[in-house]
Short mmCIF file of C-alpha atoms in Angstrom, two decimals:
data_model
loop_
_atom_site.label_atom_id
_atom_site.label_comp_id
_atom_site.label_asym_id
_atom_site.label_seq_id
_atom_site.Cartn_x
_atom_site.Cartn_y
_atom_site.Cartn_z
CA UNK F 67 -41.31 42.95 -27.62
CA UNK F 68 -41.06 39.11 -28.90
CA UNK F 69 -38.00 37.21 -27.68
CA UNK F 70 -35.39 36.91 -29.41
CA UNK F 71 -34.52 33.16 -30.77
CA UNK F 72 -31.86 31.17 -29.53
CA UNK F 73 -28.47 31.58 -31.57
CA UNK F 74 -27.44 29.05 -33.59
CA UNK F 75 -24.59 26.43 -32.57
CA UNK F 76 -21.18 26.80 -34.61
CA UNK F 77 -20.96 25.03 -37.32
CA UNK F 78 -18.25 23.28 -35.45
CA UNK F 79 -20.17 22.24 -33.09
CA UNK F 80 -22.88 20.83 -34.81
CA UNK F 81 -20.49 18.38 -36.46
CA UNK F 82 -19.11 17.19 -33.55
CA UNK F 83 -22.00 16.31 -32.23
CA UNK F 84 -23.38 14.28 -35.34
CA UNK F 85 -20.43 12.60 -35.58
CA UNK F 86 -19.92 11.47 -32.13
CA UNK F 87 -23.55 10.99 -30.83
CA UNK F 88 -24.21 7.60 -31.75
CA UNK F 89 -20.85 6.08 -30.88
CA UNK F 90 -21.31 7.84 -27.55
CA UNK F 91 -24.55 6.38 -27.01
CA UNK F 92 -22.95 3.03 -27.65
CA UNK F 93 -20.39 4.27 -25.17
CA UNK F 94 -23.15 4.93 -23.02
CA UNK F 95 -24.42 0.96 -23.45
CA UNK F 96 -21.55 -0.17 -22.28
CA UNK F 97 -21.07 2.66 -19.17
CA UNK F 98 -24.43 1.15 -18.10
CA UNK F 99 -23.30 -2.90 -18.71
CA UNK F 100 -20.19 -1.96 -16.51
CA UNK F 101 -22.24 -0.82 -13.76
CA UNK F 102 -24.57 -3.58 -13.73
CA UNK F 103 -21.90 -5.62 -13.40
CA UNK F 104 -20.41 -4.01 -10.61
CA UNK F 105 -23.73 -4.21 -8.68
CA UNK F 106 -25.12 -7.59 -9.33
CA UNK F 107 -22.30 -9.78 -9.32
CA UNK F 108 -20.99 -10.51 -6.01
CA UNK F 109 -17.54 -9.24 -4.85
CA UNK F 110 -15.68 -12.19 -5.34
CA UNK F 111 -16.31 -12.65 -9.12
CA UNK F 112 -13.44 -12.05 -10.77
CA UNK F 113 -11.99 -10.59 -13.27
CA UNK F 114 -15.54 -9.52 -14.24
CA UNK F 115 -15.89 -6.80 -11.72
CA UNK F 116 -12.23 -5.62 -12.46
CA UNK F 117 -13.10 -5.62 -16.11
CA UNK F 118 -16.53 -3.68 -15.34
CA UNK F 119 -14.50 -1.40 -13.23
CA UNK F 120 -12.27 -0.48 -16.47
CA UNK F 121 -15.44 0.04 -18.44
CA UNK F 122 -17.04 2.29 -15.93
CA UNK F 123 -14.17 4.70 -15.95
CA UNK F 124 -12.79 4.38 -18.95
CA UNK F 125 -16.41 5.46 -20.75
CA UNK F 126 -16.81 8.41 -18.31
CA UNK F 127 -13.30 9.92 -19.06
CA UNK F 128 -14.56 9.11 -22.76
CA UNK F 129 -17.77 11.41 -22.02
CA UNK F 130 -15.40 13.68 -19.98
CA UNK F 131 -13.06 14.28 -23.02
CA UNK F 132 -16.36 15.15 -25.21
CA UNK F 133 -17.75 17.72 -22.66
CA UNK F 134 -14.48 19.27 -22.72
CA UNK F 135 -14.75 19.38 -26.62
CA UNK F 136 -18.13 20.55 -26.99
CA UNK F 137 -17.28 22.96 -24.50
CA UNK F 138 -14.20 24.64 -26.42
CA UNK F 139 -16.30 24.32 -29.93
CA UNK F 140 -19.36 25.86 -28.62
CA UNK F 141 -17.57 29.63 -27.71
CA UNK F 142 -19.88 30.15 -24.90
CA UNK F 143 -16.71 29.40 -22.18
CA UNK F 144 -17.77 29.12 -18.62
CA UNK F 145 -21.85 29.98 -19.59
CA UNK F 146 -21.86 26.74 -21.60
CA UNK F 147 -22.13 24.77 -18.17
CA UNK F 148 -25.38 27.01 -17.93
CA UNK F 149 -26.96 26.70 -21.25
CA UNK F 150 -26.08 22.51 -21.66
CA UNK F 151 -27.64 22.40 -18.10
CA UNK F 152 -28.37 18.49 -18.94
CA UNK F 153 -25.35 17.59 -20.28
CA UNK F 154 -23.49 18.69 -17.13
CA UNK F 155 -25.56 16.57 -15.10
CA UNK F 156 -25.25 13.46 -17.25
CA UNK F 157 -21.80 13.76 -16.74
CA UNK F 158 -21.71 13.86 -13.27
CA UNK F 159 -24.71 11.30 -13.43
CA UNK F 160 -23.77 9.09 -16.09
CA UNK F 161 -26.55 6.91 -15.27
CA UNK F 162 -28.83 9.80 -16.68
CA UNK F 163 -27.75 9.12 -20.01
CA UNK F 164 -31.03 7.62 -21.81
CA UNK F 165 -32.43 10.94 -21.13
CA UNK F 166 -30.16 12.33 -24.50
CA UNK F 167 -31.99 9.44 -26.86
CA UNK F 168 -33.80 12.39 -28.66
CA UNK F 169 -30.70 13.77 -29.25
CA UNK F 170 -28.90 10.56 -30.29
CA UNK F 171 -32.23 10.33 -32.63
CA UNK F 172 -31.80 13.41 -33.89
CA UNK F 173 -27.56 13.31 -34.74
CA UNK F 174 -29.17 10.10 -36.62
CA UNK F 175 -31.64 11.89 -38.89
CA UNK F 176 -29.33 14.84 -39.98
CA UNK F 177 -27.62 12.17 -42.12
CA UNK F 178 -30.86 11.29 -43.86
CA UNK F 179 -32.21 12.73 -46.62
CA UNK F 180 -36.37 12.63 -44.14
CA UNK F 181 -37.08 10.36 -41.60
CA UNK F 182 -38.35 7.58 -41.80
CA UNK F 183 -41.03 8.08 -39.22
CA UNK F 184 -43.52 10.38 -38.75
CA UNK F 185 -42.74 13.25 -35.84
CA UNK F 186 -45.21 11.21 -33.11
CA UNK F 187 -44.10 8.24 -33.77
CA UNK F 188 -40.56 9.28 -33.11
CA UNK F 189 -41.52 11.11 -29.87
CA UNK F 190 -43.37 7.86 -28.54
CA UNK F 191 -40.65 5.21 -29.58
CA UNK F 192 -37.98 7.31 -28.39
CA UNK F 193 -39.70 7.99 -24.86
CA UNK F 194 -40.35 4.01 -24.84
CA UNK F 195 -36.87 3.43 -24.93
CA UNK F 196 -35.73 6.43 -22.97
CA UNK F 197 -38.44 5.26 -20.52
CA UNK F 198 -36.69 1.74 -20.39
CA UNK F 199 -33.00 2.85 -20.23
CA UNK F 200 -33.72 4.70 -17.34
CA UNK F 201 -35.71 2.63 -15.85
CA UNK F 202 -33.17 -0.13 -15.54
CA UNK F 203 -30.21 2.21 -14.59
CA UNK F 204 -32.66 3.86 -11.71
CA UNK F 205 -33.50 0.32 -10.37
CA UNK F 206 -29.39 -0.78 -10.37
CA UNK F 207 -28.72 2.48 -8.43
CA UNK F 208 -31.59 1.82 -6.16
CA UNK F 209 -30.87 -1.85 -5.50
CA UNK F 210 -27.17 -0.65 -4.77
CA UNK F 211 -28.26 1.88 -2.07
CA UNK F 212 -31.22 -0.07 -0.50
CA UNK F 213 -30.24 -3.94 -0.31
CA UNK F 214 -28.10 -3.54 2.56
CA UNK F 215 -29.84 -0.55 4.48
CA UNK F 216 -31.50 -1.49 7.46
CA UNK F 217 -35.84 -2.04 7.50
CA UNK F 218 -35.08 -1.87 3.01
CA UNK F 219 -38.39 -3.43 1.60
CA UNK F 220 -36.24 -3.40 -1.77
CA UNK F 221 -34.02 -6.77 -1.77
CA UNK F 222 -33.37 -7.60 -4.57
CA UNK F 223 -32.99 -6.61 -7.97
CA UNK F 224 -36.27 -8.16 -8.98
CA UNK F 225 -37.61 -6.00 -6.06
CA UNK F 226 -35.46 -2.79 -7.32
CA UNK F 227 -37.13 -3.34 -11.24
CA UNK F 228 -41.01 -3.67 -9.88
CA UNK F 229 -40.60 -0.62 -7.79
CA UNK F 230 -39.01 1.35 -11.02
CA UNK F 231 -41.97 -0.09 -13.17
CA UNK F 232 -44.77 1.12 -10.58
CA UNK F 233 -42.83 4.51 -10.58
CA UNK F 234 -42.25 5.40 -13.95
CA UNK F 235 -45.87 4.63 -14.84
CA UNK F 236 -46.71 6.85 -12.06
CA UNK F 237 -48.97 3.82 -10.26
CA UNK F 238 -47.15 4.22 -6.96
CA UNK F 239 -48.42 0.58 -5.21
CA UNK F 240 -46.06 1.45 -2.56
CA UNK F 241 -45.44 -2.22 -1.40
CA UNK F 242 -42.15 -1.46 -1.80
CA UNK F 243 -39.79 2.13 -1.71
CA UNK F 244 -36.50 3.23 -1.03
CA UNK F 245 -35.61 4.48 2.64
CA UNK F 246 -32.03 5.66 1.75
CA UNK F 247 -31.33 9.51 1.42
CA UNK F 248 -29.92 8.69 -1.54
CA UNK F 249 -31.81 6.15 -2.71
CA UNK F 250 -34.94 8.39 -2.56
CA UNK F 251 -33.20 11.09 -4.43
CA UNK F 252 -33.23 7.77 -6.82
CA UNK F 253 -36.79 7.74 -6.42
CA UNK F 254 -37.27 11.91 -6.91
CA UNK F 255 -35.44 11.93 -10.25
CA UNK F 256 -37.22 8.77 -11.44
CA UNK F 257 -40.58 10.32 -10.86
CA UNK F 258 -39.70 13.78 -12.65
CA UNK F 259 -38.62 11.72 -15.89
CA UNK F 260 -41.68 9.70 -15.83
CA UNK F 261 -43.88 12.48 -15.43
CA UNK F 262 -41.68 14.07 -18.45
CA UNK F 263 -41.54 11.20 -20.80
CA UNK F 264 -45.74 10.34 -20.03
CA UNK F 265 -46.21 13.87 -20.88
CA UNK F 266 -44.51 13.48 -24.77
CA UNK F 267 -45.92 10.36 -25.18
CA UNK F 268 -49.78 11.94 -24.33
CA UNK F 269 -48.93 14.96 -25.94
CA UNK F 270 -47.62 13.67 -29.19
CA UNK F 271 -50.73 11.00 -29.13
CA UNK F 272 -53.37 13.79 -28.55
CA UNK F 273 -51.80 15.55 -31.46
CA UNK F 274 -51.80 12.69 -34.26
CA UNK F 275 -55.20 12.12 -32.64
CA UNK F 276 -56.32 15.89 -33.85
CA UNK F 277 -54.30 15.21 -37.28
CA UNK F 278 -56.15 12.31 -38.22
CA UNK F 279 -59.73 13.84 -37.28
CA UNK F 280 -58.81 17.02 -39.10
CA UNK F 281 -58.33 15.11 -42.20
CA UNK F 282 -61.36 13.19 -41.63
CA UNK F 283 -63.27 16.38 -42.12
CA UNK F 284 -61.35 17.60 -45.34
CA UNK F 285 -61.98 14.70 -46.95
CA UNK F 286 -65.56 14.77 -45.89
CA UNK F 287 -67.97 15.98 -48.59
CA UNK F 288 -69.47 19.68 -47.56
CA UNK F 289 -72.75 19.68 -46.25
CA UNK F 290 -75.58 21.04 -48.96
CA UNK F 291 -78.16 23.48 -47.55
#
């Protein structure tokens, strides 16, 4: 028996979502900006780290208030914690957000009468970014938990962005890692998403690869006997 497809969203739903994507990606900007405030300015600094403190919060409750909406739109009650799996854990882990630029994309296009790019080319800019947005919010979190802890090769933030950069492109020097619980946790998640966003980028780049030799040989005359 072939599975049945996945029910569509209400229309509802899917309106919300367009129309709130974008400005909660830009939301999202500034969630991030907040943080790296909080983290690389020193304690003292003031009112910055108050101020960043008000952004921090202020954008989650924002991102709180829009789970709760999607939530009551969507009719699924308690099971939509289930079925948005990854929007649950961006908000608990707001730092997680780049991984919803597809989406954001996406919201974006429905607006538009085609896109302006071709399907691969999406995929590949969009995992750039993605790949860069979390790469900088997994090497604040790291520098936060590992500059203070004892025998921490990671000391600064310099040290925190090198270590992000060797794991997202899966290299793995190893010169220098996390020794936190939590800041390997840091490390776990980082890997999975690199592993995730490498695979789109090689998958969508075999594919146009196929594309363009498949039109090679259409356009190629046939062969005579």
């Amino acid at each position: 028996m072939s599975a049945r497809p996945a029910p569509a969203p209400p229309a509802r739903l899917t309106r919300w979502e367009q129309r709130t994507e974008v400005p909660l990606f830009a939301a999202g900007l500034i969630f991030l900006t907040g943080y790296a405030v909080r983290v690389l300015t020193p304690h003292e600094a003031e009112p910055w780290n108050d101020i960043a403190l008000i952004l921090v919060w202020s954008t989650w409750l924002l991102f709180l208030v829009d789970y709760g909406a999607r939530l009551r739109l969507s009719g699924l009650g308690p099971r939509f914690v289930r079925v948005h799996w990854l929007d649950t854990l961006v908000l608990l882990l707001p730092l997680l957000r780049p991984l919803r630029m597809v989406q954001v994309y996406l919201a974006v296009q429905r607006r538009r009468d085609r896109p302006r790019l071709s399907l691969y080319a999406r995929v590949i800019a969009y995992a750039g970014l993605t790949a860069g947005l979390l790469g900088f919010a997994a090497s604040l979190a790291v520098y936060h938990l590992e500059h203070t802890a004892p025998d921490a090769s990671i000391r600064t933030f310099g040290d925190a962005v090198w270590w992000a950069c060797a794991t997202l492109t899966t290299v793995g020097y190893g010169d220098v890692a996390p020794v936190t619980f939590w800041g390997r946790a840091v490390a776990v998640g980082l890997m999975a998403g690199g592993l995730a966003l490498l695979g789109a980028v090689t998958g969508s780049f075999s594919s146009w690869l196929i594309q363009v030799f498949t039109r090679e040989d259409e356009k190629r005359p046939p062969e005579r006997g």
